[in-house]
GROMACS .gro file of C-alpha atoms in nm:
model
  236
    1MET     CA    1   9.869  10.910   8.321
    2THR     CA    2   9.640  10.631   8.201
    3LEU     CA    3   9.576  10.305   8.380
    4ALA     CA    4   9.756  10.130   8.093
    5ASP     CA    5  10.071  10.332   8.168
    6LEU     CA    6  10.074  10.183   8.518
    7LEU     CA    7   9.920   9.838   8.481
    8LEU     CA    8  10.009   9.717   8.133
    9ARG     CA    9  10.299   9.898   7.964
   10PRO     CA   10  10.596   9.888   8.205
   11GLU     CA   11  10.843   9.604   8.149
   12HIS     CA   12  10.756   9.457   8.491
   13SER     CA   13  10.400   9.587   8.507
   14LEU     CA   14  10.128   9.450   8.731
   15LEU     CA   15  10.022   9.243   8.430
   16THR     CA   16  10.367   9.080   8.416
   17GLN     CA   17  10.373   9.037   8.793
   18SER     CA   18  10.046   8.847   8.776
   19TRP     CA   19  10.218   8.556   8.598
   20ALA     CA   20  10.589   8.621   8.662
   21PRO     CA   21  10.645   8.785   9.002
   22CYS     CA   22  11.001   8.817   9.128
   23ASP     CA   23  10.962   8.822   9.506
   24MET     CA   24  10.662   8.647   9.661
   25ARG     CA   25  10.829   8.570   9.996
   26GLN     CA   26  10.687   8.215  10.007
   27GLY     CA   27  10.342   8.353   9.920
   28GLY     CA   28  10.289   8.139   9.611
   29THR     CA   29  10.427   8.141   9.259
   30ILE     CA   30  10.175   8.345   9.058
   31ASN     CA   31   9.898   8.597   9.126
   32ALA     CA   32   9.609   8.435   8.941
   33ASP     CA   33   9.323   8.460   9.191
   34GLY     CA   34   9.180   8.797   9.096
   35PHE     CA   35   9.274   9.162   9.066
   36GLY     CA   36   9.135   9.507   9.121
   37VAL     CA   37   9.207   9.867   9.035
   38ALA     CA   38   9.048  10.183   9.172
   39TRP     CA   39   9.108  10.541   9.070
   40TYR     CA   40   8.995  10.891   9.157
   41PRO     CA   41   8.806  11.059   8.871
   42GLU     CA   42   8.916  11.399   8.748
   43GLN     CA   43   8.581  11.544   8.850
   44GLU     CA   44   8.490  11.544   9.218
   45GLY     CA   45   8.344  11.227   9.358
   46PRO     CA   46   8.431  10.896   9.519
   47PRO     CA   47   8.683  10.660   9.360
   48VAL     CA   48   8.577  10.419   9.088
   49ARG     CA   49   8.662  10.051   9.125
   50TYR     CA   50   8.697   9.765   8.875
   51ARG     CA   51   8.749   9.411   9.011
   52ARG     CA   52   8.748   9.055   8.887
   53ALA     CA   53   8.804   8.710   9.042
   54THR     CA   54   8.997   8.594   8.735
   55PRO     CA   55   9.365   8.643   8.641
   56LEU     CA   56   9.449   8.991   8.520
   57TRP     CA   57   9.589   8.851   8.195
   58SER     CA   58   9.256   8.686   8.110
   59ASP     CA   59   9.038   8.997   8.129
   60GLU     CA   60   8.958   9.110   7.775
   61SER     CA   61   8.779   9.426   7.889
   62LEU     CA   62   9.061   9.577   8.093
   63PRO     CA   63   9.299   9.685   7.811
   64GLY     CA   64   9.037   9.903   7.642
   65LEU     CA   65   8.930  10.052   7.973
   66ALA     CA   66   9.288  10.112   8.083
   67GLU     CA   67   9.372  10.303   7.764
   68THR     CA   68   9.091  10.552   7.815
   69VAL     CA   69   9.098  10.618   8.191
   70SER     CA   70   9.339  10.876   8.333
   71SER     CA   71   9.382  10.962   8.698
   72GLY     CA   72   9.626  11.131   8.929
   73ALA     CA   73   9.579  10.869   9.202
   74VAL     CA   74   9.544  10.495   9.146
   75LEU     CA   75   9.555  10.185   9.368
   76ALA     CA   76   9.577   9.844   9.204
   77ALA     CA   77   9.632   9.492   9.336
   78ILE     CA   78   9.667   9.135   9.211
   79ARG     CA   79   9.587   8.836   9.428
   80SER     CA   80   9.734   8.500   9.520
   81ALA     CA   81   9.472   8.359   9.755
   82THR     CA   82   9.587   8.188  10.072
   83VAL     CA   83   9.486   7.821  10.081
   84GLY     CA   84   9.138   7.792  10.225
   85MET     CA   85   9.030   8.146  10.145
   86PRO     CA   86   8.763   8.211   9.880
   87VAL     CA   87   8.843   8.313   9.524
   88THR     CA   88   8.560   8.557   9.459
   89GLU     CA   89   8.530   8.910   9.325
   90ILE     CA   90   8.445   9.050   9.668
   91ALA     CA   91   8.781   8.924   9.799
   92SER     CA   92   8.974   9.109   9.529
   93GLN     CA   93   9.127   9.432   9.644
   94PRO     CA   94   9.130   9.726   9.680
   95PHE     CA   95   8.862   9.758   9.944
   96THR     CA   96   8.694  10.095   9.965
   97GLU     CA   97   8.474  10.320  10.172
   98GLY     CA   98   8.406  10.684  10.088
   99GLN     CA   99   8.735  10.836   9.973
  100TRP     CA  100   8.951  10.559  10.121
  101LEU     CA  101   9.114  10.281   9.922
  102PHE     CA  102   9.296   9.992  10.094
  103SER     CA  103   9.498   9.690   9.990
  104HIS     CA  104   9.708   9.430  10.170
  105ASN     CA  105   9.984   9.216  10.023
  106GLY     CA  106  10.074   8.925  10.247
  107VAL     CA  107   9.912   8.696  10.501
  108ILE     CA  108   9.825   8.687  10.870
  109ALA     CA  109  10.009   8.390  11.019
  110GLY     CA  110   9.785   8.157  11.217
  111TRP     CA  111   9.468   8.316  11.083
  112PRO     CA  112   9.212   8.346  11.234
  113ASP     CA  113   9.299   8.222  11.583
  114SER     CA  114   9.612   8.435  11.617
  115VAL     CA  115   9.419   8.764  11.596
  116ALA     CA  116   9.092   8.669  11.764
  117ASP     CA  117   9.165   8.910  12.050
  118LEU     CA  118   9.164   9.204  11.806
  119ALA     CA  119   8.822   9.102  11.676
  120ARG     CA  120   8.680   9.142  12.026
  121ASP     CA  121   8.754   9.515  12.010
  122LEU     CA  122   8.541   9.563  11.699
  123PRO     CA  123   8.169   9.640  11.691
  124VAL     CA  124   7.968   9.333  11.596
  125THR     CA  125   7.827   9.517  11.294
  126ASP     CA  126   8.181   9.577  11.163
  127LEU     CA  127   8.250   9.204  11.170
  128MET     CA  128   7.914   9.130  11.009
  129THR     CA  129   7.985   9.372  10.725
  130MET     CA  130   8.342   9.270  10.645
  131PRO     CA  131   8.376   9.286  10.266
  132ALA     CA  132   8.504   8.926  10.246
  133PRO     CA  133   8.589   8.637  10.484
  134THR     CA  134   8.966   8.686  10.445
  135ASP     CA  135   9.259   8.806  10.651
  136SER     CA  136   9.306   9.107  10.421
  137ALA     CA  137   8.944   9.211  10.472
  138PHE     CA  138   8.991   9.176  10.848
  139LEU     CA  139   9.291   9.409  10.835
  140TRP     CA  140   9.081   9.660  10.641
  141THR     CA  141   8.803   9.628  10.900
  142LEU     CA  142   9.050   9.706  11.179
  143VAL     CA  143   9.191  10.006  10.992
  144ARG     CA  144   8.846  10.127  10.886
  145HIS     CA  145   8.721  10.117  11.246
  146ARG     CA  146   9.002  10.350  11.350
  147LEU     CA  147   8.951  10.582  11.055
  148ARG     CA  148   8.580  10.612  11.132
  149ALA     CA  149   8.674  10.713  11.487
  150GLY     CA  150   8.886  11.000  11.355
  151THR     CA  151   9.230  10.839  11.385
  152SER     CA  152   9.479  10.965  11.126
  153MET     CA  153   9.563  10.740  10.833
  154ARG     CA  154   9.921  10.703  10.949
  155LYS     CA  155   9.833  10.605  11.305
  156ALA     CA  156   9.547  10.376  11.203
  157VAL     CA  157   9.772  10.173  10.974
  158ALA     CA  158  10.069  10.169  11.210
  159ASP     CA  159   9.862  10.060  11.510
  160VAL     CA  160   9.702   9.773  11.319
  161VAL     CA  161  10.023   9.646  11.161
  162VAL     CA  162  10.218   9.651  11.487
  163SER     CA  163   9.932   9.488  11.682
  164VAL     CA  164   9.887   9.210  11.427
  165GLY     CA  165  10.262   9.164  11.391
  166GLU     CA  166  10.297   9.109  11.765
  167LEU     CA  167  10.007   8.864  11.790
  168ALA     CA  168  10.091   8.675  11.470
  169PRO     CA  169  10.469   8.660  11.425
  170GLY     CA  170  10.571   8.567  11.072
  171SER     CA  171  10.289   8.762  10.914
  172ARG     CA  172  10.355   8.955  10.594
  173LEU     CA  173  10.186   9.292  10.626
  174ASN     CA  174  10.240   9.527  10.337
  175ILE     CA  175   9.948   9.771  10.344
  176LEU     CA  176   9.854  10.057  10.112
  177LEU     CA  177   9.595  10.314  10.219
  178THR     CA  178   9.505  10.632  10.034
  179ASP     CA  179   9.241  10.904  10.029
  180GLY     CA  180   9.353  11.035   9.692
  181GLU     CA  181   9.587  11.296   9.840
  182THR     CA  182   9.802  11.098  10.084
  183VAL     CA  183   9.933  10.741  10.062
  184VAL     CA  184  10.033  10.543  10.370
  185ALA     CA  185  10.224  10.220  10.311
  186THR     CA  186  10.403   9.963  10.524
  187ALA     CA  187  10.683   9.715  10.470
  188TRP     CA  188  10.654   9.422  10.713
  189TRP     CA  189  10.837   9.109  10.606
  190HIS     CA  190  10.756   9.163  10.240
  191SER     CA  191  10.926   9.341   9.951
  192LEU     CA  192  10.835   9.705   9.888
  193SER     CA  193  10.991   9.971   9.668
  194VAL     CA  194  10.924  10.338   9.603
  195LEU     CA  195  10.990  10.563   9.305
  196SER     CA  196  10.956  10.931   9.384
  197THR     CA  197  11.036  11.207   9.136
  198GLY     CA  198  10.920  11.563   9.101
  199GLU     CA  199  10.632  11.446   8.885
  200ARG     CA  200  10.504  11.127   9.047
  201THR     CA  201  10.533  10.882   9.334
  202VAL     CA  202  10.482  10.508   9.281
  203ILE     CA  203  10.485  10.256   9.566
  204ALA     CA  204  10.488   9.891   9.462
  205SER     CA  205  10.571   9.546   9.595
  206GLU     CA  206  10.809   9.508   9.299
  207PRO     CA  207  10.959   9.784   9.081
  208LEU     CA  208  10.766   9.829   8.758
  209ASP     CA  209  11.076   9.885   8.546
  210SER     CA  210  11.455   9.915   8.558
  211ASP     CA  211  11.461  10.285   8.648
  212PRO     CA  212  11.753  10.328   8.892
  213ALA     CA  213  11.545  10.574   9.093
  214TRP     CA  214  11.349  10.286   9.247
  215THR     CA  215  11.448  10.250   9.614
  216PRO     CA  216  11.385   9.935   9.821
  217VAL     CA  217  11.213  10.001  10.154
  218ALA     CA  218  11.368   9.846  10.463
  219ASP     CA  219  11.166   9.606  10.675
  220ARG     CA  220  10.945   9.743  10.954
  221ARG     CA  221  10.902  10.082  10.787
  222LEU     CA  222  10.602  10.305  10.730
  223LEU     CA  223  10.588  10.543  10.433
  224VAL     CA  224  10.377  10.857  10.406
  225ALA     CA  225  10.362  11.002  10.055
  226THR     CA  226  10.211  11.340   9.971
  227ARG     CA  227  10.259  11.592   9.693
  228ALA     CA  228  10.549  11.731   9.898
  229GLY     CA  229  10.743  11.403   9.895
  230VAL     CA  230  10.785  11.075  10.083
  231ASP     CA  231  10.871  11.035  10.451
  232GLN     CA  232  10.971  10.709  10.618
  233HIS     CA  233  10.924  10.612  10.981
  234ALA     CA  234  11.015  10.309  11.192
  235LEU     CA  235  10.731  10.073  11.283
  236THR     CA  236  10.773   9.979  11.648
   0.00000   0.00000   0.00000
């Protein structure tokens, strides 16, 4: 499957969602503050990432690239920047390290004061090397710290989402984390849907088309998707 098949062609593709989203949960009206897509190449190696700080619809290079790149695992995101946060390429997701790709859709309520206690548990170098001065990058830094320590993807994401949700009520914390083989996702006061067939699994904030197989994910749920299927678990 090409990047164009995921990002550009569906009737409610990420391209359409960049200017006409259906469910932003009070998070703005359009997603015009940047975008990013990362994919795992067919040959062995780390994922490749393409990011911009401009609206997805304005990038003239993406369509040609998207038509020629195929991958079995892709993570893409569009951005509506929270007021006061920078609109720069480094703030566009996904964030990456090694084989991991990460994105966050939502906002940490009361940022940054509400989660200052969590920052105290991080090594100073982790805070100094955050990929961007944003709440999404902070979430990635928290997850990354746990992954580096050997925590499983599922537990790293669940621990961070629950901890932040308790300290910052009202936060919207939809997270996607993948290593190219497994995808871990959360629904926390934000829309999330999953399409899982025998051939593919797609997890998205909004369904990409009208296929009746799309299933909305209930709030406070964690999804783990592998080649064997998708499991859901309560986030408590």
